[in-house]
mmCIF file of C-alpha atoms and ligand atoms in Angstrom:
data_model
loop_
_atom_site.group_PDB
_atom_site.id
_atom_site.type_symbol
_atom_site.label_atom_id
_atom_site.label_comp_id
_atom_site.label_asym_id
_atom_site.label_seq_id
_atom_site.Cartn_x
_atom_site.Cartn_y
_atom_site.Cartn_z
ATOM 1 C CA UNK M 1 11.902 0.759 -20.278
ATOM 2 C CA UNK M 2 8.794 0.950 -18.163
ATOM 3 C CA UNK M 3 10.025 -1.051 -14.805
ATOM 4 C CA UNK M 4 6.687 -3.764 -15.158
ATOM 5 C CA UNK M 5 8.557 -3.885 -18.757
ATOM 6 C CA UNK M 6 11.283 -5.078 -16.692
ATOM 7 C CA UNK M 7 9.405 -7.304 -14.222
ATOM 8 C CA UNK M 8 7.644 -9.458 -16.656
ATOM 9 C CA UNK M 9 11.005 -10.438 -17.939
ATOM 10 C CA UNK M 10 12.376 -11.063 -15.131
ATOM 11 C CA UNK M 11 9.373 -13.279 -14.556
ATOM 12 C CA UNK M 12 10.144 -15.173 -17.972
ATOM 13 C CA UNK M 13 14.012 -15.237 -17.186
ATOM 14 C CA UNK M 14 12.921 -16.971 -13.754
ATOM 15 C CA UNK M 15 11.774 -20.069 -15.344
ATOM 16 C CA UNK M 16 15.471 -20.795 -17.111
ATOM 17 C CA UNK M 17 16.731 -19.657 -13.404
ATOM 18 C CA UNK M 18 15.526 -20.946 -10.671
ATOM 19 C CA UNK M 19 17.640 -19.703 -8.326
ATOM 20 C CA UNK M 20 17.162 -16.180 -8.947
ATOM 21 C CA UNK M 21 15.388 -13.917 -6.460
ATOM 22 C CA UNK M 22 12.655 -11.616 -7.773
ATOM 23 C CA UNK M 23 12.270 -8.521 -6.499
ATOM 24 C CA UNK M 24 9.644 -6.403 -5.505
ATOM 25 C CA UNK M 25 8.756 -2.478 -6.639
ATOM 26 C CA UNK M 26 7.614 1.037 -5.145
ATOM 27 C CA UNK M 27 4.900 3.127 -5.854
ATOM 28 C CA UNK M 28 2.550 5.758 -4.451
ATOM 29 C CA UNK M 29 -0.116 6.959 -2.775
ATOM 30 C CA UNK M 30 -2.051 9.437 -5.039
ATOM 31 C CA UNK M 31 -4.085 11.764 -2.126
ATOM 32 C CA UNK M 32 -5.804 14.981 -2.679
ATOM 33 C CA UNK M 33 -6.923 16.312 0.047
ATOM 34 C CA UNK M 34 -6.123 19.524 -0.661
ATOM 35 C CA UNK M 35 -6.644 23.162 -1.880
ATOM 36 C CA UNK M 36 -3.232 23.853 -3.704
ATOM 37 C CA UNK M 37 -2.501 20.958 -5.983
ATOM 38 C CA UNK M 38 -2.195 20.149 -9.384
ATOM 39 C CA UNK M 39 -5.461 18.347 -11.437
ATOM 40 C CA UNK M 40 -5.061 14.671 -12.404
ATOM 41 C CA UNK M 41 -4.662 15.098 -15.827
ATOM 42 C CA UNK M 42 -1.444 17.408 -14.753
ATOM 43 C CA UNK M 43 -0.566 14.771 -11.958
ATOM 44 C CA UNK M 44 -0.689 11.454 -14.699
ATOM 45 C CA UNK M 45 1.005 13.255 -17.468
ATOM 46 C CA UNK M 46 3.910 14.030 -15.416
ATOM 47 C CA UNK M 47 3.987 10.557 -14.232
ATOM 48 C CA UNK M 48 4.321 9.566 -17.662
ATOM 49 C CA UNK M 49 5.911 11.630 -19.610
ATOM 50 C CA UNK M 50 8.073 13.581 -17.272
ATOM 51 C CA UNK M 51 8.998 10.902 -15.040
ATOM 52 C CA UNK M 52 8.744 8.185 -18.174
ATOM 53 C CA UNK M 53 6.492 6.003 -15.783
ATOM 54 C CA UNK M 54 10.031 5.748 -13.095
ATOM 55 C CA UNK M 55 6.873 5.290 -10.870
ATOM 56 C CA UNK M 56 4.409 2.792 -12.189
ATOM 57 C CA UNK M 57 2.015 1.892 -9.079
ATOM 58 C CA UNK M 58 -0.486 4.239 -8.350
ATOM 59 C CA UNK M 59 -2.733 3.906 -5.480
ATOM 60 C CA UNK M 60 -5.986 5.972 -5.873
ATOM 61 C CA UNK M 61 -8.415 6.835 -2.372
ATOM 62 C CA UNK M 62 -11.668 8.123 -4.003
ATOM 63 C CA UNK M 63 -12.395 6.567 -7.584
ATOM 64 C CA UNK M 64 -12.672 10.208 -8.816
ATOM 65 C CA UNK M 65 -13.632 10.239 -12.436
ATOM 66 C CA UNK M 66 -11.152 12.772 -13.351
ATOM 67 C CA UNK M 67 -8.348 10.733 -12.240
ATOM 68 C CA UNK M 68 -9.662 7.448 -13.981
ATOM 69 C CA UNK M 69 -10.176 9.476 -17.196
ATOM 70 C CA UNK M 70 -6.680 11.017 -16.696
ATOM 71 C CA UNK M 71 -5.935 7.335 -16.238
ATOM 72 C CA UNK M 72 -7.175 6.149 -19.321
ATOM 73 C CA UNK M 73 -5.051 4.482 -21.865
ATOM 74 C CA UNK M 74 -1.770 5.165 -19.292
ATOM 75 C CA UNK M 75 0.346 2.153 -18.773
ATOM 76 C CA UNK M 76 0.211 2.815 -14.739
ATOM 77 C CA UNK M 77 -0.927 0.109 -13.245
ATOM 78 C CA UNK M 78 -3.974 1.538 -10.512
ATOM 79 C CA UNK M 79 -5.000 0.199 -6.986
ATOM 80 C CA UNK M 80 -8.504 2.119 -7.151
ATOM 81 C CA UNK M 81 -10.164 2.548 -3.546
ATOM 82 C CA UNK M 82 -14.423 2.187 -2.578
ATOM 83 C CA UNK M 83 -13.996 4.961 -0.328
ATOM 84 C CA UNK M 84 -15.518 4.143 3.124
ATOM 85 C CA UNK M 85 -18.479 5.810 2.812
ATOM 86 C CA UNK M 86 -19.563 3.719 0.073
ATOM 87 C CA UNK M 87 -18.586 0.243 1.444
ATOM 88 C CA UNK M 88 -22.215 -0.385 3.189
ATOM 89 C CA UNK M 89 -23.672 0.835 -0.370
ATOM 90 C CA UNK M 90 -21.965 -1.981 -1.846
ATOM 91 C CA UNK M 91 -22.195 -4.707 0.946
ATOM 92 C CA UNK M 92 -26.161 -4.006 0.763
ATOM 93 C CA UNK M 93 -26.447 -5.920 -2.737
ATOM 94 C CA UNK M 94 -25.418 -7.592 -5.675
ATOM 95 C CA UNK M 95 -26.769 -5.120 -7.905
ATOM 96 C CA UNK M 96 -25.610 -1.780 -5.872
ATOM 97 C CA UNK M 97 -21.524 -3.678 -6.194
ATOM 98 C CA UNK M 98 -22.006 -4.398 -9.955
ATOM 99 C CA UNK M 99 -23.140 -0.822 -10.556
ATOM 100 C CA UNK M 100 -20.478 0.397 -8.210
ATOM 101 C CA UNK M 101 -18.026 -1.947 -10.626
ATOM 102 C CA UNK M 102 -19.633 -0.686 -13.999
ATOM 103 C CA UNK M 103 -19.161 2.933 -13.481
ATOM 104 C CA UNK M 104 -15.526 2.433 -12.059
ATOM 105 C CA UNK M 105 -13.889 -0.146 -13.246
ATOM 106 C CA UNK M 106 -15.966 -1.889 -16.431
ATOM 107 C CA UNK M 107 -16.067 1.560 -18.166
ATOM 108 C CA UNK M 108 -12.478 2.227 -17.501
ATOM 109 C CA UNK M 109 -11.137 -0.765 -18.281
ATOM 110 C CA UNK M 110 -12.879 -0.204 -22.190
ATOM 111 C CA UNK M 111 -11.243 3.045 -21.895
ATOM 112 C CA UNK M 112 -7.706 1.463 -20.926
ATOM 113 C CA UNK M 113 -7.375 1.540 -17.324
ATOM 114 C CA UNK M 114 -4.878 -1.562 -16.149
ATOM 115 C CA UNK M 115 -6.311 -2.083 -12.453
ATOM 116 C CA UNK M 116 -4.415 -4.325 -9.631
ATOM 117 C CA UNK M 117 -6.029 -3.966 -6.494
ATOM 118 C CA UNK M 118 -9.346 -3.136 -5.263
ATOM 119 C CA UNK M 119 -9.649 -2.423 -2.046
ATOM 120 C CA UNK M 120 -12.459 -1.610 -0.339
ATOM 121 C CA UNK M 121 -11.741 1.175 2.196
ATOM 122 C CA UNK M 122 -8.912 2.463 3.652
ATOM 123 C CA UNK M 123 -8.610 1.396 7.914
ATOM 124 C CA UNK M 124 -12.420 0.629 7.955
ATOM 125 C CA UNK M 125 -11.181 -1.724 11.083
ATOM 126 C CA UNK M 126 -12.204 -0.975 13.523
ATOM 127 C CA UNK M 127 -15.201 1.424 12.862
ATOM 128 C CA UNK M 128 -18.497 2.064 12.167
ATOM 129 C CA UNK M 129 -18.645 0.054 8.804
ATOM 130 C CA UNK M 130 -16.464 -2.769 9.536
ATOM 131 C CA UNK M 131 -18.791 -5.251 9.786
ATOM 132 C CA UNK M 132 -19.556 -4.758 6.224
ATOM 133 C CA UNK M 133 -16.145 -4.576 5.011
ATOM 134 C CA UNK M 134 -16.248 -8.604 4.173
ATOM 135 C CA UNK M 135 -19.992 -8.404 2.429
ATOM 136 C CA UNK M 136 -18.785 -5.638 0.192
ATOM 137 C CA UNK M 137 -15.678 -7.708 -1.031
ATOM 138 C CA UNK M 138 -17.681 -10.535 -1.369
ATOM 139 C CA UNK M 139 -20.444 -8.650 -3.820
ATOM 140 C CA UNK M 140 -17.776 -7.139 -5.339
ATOM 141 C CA UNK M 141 -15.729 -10.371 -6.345
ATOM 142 C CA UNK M 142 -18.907 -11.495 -7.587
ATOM 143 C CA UNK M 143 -19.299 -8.377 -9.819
ATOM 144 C CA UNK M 144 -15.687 -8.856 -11.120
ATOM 145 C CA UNK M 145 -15.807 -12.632 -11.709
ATOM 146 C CA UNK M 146 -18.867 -11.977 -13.758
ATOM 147 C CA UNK M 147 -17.670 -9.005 -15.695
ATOM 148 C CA UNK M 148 -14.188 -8.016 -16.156
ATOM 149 C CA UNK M 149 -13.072 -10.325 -18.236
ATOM 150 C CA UNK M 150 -9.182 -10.993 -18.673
ATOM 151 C CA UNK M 151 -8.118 -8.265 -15.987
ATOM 152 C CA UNK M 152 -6.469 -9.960 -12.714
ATOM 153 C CA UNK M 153 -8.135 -7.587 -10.357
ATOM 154 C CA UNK M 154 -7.849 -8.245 -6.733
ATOM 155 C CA UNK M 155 -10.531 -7.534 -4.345
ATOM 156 C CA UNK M 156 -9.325 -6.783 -0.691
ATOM 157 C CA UNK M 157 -9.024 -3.929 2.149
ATOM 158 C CA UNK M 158 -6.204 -2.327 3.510
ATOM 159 C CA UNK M 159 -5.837 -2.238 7.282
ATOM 160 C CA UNK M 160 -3.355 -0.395 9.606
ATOM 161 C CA UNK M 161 -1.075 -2.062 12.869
ATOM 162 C CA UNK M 162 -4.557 -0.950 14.658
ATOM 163 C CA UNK M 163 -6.349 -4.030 13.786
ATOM 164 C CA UNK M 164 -2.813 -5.925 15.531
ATOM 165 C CA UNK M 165 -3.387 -6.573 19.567
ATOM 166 C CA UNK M 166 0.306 -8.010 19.845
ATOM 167 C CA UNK M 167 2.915 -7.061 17.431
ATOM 168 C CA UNK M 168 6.242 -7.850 19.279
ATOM 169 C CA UNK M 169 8.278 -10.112 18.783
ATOM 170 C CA UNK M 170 7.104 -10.403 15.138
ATOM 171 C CA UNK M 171 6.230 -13.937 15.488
ATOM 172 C CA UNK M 172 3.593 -13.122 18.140
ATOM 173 C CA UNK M 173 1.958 -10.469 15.878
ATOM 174 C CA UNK M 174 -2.233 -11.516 16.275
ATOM 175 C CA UNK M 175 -5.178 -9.403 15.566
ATOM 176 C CA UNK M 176 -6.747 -7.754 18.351
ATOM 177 C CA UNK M 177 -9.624 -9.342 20.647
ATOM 178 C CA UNK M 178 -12.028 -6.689 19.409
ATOM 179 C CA UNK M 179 -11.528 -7.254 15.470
ATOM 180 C CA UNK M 180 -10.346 -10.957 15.626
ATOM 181 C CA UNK M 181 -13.527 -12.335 14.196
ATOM 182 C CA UNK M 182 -14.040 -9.860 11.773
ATOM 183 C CA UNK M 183 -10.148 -10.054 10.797
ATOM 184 C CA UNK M 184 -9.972 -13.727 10.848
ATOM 185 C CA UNK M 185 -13.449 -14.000 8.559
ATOM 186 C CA UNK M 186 -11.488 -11.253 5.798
ATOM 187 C CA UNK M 187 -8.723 -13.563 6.060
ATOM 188 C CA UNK M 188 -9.712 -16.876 5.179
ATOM 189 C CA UNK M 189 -11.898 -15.454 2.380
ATOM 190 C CA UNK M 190 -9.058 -13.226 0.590
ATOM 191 C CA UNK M 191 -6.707 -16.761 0.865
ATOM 192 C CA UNK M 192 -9.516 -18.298 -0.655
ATOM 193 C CA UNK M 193 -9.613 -15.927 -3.841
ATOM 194 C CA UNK M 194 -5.865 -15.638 -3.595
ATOM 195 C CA UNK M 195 -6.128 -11.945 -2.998
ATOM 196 C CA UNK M 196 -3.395 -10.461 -0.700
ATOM 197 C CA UNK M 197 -4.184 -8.650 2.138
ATOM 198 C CA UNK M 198 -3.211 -4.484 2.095
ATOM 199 C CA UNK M 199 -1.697 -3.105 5.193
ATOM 200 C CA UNK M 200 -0.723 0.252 5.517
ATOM 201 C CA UNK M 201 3.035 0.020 8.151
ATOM 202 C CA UNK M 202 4.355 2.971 9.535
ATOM 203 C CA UNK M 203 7.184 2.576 11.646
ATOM 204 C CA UNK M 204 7.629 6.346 12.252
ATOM 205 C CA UNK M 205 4.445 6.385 14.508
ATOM 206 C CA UNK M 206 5.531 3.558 16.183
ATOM 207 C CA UNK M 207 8.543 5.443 17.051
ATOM 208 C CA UNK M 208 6.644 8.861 18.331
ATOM 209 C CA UNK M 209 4.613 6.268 20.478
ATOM 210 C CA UNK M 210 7.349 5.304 22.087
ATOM 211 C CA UNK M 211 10.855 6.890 21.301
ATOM 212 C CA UNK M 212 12.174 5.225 24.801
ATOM 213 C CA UNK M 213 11.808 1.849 23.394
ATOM 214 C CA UNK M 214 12.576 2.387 19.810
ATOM 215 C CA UNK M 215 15.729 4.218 18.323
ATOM 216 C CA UNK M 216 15.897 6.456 15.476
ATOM 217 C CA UNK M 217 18.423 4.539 13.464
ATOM 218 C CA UNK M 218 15.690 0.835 13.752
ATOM 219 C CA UNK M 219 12.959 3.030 12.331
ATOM 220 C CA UNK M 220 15.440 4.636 9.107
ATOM 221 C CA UNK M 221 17.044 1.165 8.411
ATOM 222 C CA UNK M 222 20.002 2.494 10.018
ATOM 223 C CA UNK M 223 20.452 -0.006 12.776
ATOM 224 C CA UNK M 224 24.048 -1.311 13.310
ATOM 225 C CA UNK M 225 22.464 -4.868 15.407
ATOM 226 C CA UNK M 226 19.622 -6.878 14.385
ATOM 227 C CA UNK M 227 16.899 -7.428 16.956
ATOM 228 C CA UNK M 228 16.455 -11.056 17.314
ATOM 229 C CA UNK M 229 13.268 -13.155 17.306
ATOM 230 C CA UNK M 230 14.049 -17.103 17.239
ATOM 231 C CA UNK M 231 16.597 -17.561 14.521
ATOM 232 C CA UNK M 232 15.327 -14.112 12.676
ATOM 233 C CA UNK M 233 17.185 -10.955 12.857
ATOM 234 C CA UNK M 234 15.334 -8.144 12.426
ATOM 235 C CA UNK M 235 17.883 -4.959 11.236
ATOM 236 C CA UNK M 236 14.745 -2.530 10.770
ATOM 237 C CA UNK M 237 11.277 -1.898 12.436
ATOM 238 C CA UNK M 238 9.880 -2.192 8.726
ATOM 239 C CA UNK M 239 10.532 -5.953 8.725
ATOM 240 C CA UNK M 240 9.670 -6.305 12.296
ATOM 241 C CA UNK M 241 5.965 -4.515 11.997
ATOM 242 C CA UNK M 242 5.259 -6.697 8.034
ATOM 243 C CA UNK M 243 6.073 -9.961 9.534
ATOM 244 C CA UNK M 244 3.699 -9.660 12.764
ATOM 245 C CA UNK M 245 1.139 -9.334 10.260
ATOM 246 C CA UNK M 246 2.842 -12.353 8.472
ATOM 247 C CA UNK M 247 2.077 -13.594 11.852
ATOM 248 C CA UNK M 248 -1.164 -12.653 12.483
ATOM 249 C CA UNK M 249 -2.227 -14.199 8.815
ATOM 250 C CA UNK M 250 -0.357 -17.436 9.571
ATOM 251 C CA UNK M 251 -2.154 -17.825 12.871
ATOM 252 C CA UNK M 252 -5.324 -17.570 11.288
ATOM 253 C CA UNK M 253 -5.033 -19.678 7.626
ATOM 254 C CA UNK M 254 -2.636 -22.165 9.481
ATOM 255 C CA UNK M 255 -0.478 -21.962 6.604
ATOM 256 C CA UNK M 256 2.957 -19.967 6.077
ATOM 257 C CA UNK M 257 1.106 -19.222 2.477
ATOM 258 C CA UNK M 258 0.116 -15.384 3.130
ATOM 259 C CA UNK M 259 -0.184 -12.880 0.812
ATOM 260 C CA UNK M 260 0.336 -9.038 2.113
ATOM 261 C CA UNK M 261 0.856 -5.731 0.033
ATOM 262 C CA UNK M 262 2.360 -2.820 1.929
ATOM 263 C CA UNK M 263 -0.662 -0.051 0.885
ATOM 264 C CA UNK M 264 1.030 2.433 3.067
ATOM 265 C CA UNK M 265 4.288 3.809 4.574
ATOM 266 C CA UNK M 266 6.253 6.658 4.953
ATOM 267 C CA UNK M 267 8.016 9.647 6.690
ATOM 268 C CA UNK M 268 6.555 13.187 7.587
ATOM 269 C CA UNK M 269 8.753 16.076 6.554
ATOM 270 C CA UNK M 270 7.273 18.380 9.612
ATOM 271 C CA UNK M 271 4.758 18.359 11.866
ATOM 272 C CA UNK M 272 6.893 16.380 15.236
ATOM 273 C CA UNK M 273 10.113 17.441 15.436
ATOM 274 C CA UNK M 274 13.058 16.236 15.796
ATOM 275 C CA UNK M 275 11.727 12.897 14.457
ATOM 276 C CA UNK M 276 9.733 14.418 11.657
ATOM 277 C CA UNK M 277 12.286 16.399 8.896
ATOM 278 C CA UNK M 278 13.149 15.915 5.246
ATOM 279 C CA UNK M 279 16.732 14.694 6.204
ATOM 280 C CA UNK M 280 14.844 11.402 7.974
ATOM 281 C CA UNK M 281 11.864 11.170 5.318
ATOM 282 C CA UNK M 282 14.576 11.444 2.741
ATOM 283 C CA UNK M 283 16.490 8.151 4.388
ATOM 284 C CA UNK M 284 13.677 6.243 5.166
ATOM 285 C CA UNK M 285 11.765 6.191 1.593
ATOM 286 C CA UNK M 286 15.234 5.500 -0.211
ATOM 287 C CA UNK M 287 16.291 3.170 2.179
ATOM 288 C CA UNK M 288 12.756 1.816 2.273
ATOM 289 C CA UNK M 289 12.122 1.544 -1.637
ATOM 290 C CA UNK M 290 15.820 0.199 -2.115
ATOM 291 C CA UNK M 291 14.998 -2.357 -0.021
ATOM 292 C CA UNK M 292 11.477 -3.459 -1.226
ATOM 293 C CA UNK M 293 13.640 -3.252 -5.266
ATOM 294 C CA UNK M 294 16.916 -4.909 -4.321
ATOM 295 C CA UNK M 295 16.475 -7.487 -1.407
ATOM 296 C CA UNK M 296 12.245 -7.887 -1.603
ATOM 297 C CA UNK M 297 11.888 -10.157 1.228
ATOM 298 C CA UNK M 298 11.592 -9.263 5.276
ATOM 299 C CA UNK M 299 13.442 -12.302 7.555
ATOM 300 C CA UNK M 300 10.210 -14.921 7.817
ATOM 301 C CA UNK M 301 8.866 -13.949 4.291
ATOM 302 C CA UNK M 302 11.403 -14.910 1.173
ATOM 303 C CA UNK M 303 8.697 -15.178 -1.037
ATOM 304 C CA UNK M 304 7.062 -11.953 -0.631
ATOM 305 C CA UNK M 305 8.110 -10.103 -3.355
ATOM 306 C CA UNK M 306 7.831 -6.709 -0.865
ATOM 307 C CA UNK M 307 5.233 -4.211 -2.919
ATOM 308 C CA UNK M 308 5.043 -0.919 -1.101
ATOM 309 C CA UNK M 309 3.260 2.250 -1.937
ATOM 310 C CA UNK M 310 5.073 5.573 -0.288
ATOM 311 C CA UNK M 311 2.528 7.529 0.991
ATOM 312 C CA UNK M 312 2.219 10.083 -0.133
ATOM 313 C CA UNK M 313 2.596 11.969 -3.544
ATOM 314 C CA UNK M 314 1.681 15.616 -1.853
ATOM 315 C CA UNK M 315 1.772 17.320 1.506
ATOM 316 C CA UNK M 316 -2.350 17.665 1.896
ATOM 317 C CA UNK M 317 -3.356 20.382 3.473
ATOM 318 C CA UNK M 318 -6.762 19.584 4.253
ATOM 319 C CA UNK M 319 -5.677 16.966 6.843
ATOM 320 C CA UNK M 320 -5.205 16.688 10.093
ATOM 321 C CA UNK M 321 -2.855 19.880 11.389
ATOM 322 C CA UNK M 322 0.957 19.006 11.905
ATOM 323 C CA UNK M 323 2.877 15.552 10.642
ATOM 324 C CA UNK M 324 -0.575 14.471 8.740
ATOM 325 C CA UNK M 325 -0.100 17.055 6.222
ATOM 326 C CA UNK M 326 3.638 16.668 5.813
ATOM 327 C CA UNK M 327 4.075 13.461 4.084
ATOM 328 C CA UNK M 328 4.552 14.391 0.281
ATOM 329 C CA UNK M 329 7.238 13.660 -2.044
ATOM 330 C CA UNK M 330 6.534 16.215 -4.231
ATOM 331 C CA UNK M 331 5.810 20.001 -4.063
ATOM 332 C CA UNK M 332 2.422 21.122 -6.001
ATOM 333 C CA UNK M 333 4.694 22.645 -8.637
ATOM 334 C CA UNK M 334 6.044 18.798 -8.784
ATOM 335 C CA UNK M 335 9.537 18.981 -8.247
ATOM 336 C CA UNK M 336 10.797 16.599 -5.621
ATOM 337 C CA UNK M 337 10.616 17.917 -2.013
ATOM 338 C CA UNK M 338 14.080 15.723 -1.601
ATOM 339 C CA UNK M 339 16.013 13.230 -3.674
ATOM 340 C CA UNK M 340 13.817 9.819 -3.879
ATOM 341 C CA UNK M 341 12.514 9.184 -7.329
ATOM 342 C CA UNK M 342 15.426 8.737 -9.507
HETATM 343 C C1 NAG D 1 -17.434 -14.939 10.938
HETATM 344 O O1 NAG D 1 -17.830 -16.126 10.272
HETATM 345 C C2 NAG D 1 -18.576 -17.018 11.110
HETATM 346 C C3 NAG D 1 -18.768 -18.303 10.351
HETATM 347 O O2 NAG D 1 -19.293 -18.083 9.078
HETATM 348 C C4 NAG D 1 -19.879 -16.337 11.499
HETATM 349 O O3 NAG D 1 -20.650 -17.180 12.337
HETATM 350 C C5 NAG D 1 -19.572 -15.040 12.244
HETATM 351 O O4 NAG D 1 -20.763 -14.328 12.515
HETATM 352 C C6 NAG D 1 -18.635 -14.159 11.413
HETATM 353 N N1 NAG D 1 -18.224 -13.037 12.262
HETATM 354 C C7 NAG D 1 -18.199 -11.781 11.830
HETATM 355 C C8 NAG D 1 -17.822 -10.747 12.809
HETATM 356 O O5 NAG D 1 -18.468 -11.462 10.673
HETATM 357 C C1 NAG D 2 8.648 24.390 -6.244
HETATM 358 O O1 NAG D 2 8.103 24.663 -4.971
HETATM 359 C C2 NAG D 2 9.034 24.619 -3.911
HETATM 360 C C3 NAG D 2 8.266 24.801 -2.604
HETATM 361 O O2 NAG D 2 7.426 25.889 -2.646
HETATM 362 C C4 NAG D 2 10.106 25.699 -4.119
HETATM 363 O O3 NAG D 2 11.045 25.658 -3.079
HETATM 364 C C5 NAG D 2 10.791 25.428 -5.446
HETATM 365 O O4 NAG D 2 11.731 26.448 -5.729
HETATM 366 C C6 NAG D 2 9.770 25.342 -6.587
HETATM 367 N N1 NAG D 2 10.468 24.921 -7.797
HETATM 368 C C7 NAG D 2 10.252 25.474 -8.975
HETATM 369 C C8 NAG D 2 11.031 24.906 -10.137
HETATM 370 O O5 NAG D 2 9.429 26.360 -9.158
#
């Protein structure tokens, strides 16, 4: 049974049970930035028919055609991506978003694409386009509202612990001075449509930033003592980073009501050793996805319902040289660099 299968009935079994904690789900990061990997139609029929749809989130970067036809009429359930280079296209009017929206999502959809999240960019804060980072989502839930009918498709952006200027303790965590406005504007408006906000957490670089403050065994849910914060106890630097944006979201919408999607995380295999090696990317993404499955909460949030997409499905070459490249799951020839997916 397909594990959304699963969640809707938990959902229904919820009502008769109040008391009963939902859980959340894993899925991944579909990259390709790459010379040496497998074509989406290869990539989505192994998803379903090898791996029987074991992982049903797929997040998409560049709204390549071949991977929404590969898509089509798939039960996966697709965060699609306007790639940064298209946001100001779209902020610059209604008619540029709802073509942007016909040839992406409209068509699809007929063709049997089921779409979750659209996000427009991926860490456009800070840069050269933020500023019309909040236009674009606005054209583009006008598009959607006018056009996709029954689909639940939320429009959003997903943002990295750059766009935090204090992150510890958790319940400090603010945006910085130098996005604040631009952060707190995004904010109030996704609350408003109800979408959540998508934040890509990696607690690995936080470690390589500073390995002196930060142990090993925090960063791979290892950590025999909780860090306090107030009455929380933080046993993982997972928690600790998702709740300072909790934080930072609370502080703005003045309401513990927040809504936050983890777009990103993971563990290189290479690149920065000792901290980077399969043995540690193998413990963090099972301890991470068991975590975001079983227990689905972090210590201020126990209504999150922890989504998290493991970046990434492929080591891409084309990156940046050393741990950029070295995040994959699975080798081109798709068999699992280490023991995760089962
Ligand atoms: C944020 O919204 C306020 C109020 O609508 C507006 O005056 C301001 O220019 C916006 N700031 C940014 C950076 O978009
Ligand atoms: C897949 O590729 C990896 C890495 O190159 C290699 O170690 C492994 O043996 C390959 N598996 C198969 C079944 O070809």
């Amino acid at each position: 049974m397909a594990p959304l299968t699963t969640l809707v009935l938990v959902l229904a079994m919820a009502v008769f049970q109040p008391s009963m904690i939902l859980s959340g789900d894993a899925g991944i990061n579909y990259g390709r930035n790459g010379d040496n990997l497998p074509s989406p139609k290869q990539v989505i029929n192994f998803l379903t028919k090898d791996l029987n749809y074991r992982i049903s989130l797929i997040r998409i970067y560049d709204a390549n055609l071949d991977i929404l036809e590969a898509l089509s009429g798939t039960n996966l359930v697709v965060t699609i991506g306007v790639p940064n280079e298209a946001i100001s296209y779209v902020a610059s009017s209604q008619e540029a978003a709802d073509k942007w929206v016909q040839d992406h999502i409209i068509t699809y959809i007929r063709k049997g694409v089921r779409f979750r999240y659209l996000c427009v960019g991926n860490e456009a804060i800070p840069g050269v386009v933020a500023s019309d980072v909040l236009q674009a989502i606005l054209n583009l839930q006008n598009s959607l509202r006018q056009r996709a009918g029954t689909q639940d498709i939320y429009v959003t952006t997903a943002v990295s612990a750059n766009v935090l200027g204090v992150s510890f303790p958790p319940s400090q965590g603010q945006f910085a001075p130098n996005v604040a406005d631009i952060m707190s504007n995004i904010t109030l408006y996704l609350h408003r449509i109800g979408s959540p906000l998508l934040i890509n957490v990696y607690p690995y670089f936080a470690l390589v930033s500073e390995p002196g403050r930060i142990s090993l065994d925090y960063a791979l849910f290892q950590a025999p003592r909780p860090i306090k914060d107030g009455e929380l106890e933080y046993y993982n630097l997972f928690d600790a980073m998702v709740d300072a944006f909790v934080a930072a979201l609370v502080r703005v919408v003045q309401s513990e009501d927040v809504k936050l999607v983890v777009s990103e995380t993971g563990w290189p295999t290479a690149g920065r050793e000792p901290y980077s090696s399969i043995e540690n990317a193998r413990i963090y993404n099972n301890k991470l996805r068991e975590h975001a499955i079983t227990r689905g909460t972090t210590p201020r949030k126990a209504d999150i319902n922890l989504e998290v997409y493991i970046f990434s499905m492929f080591n891409e070459n084309f990156k940046q040289a050393g741990e950029q490249q070295n995040f994959g799951t699975f080798y081109p020839n798709l068999t699992q660099v280490y023991p995760l997916w089962y």
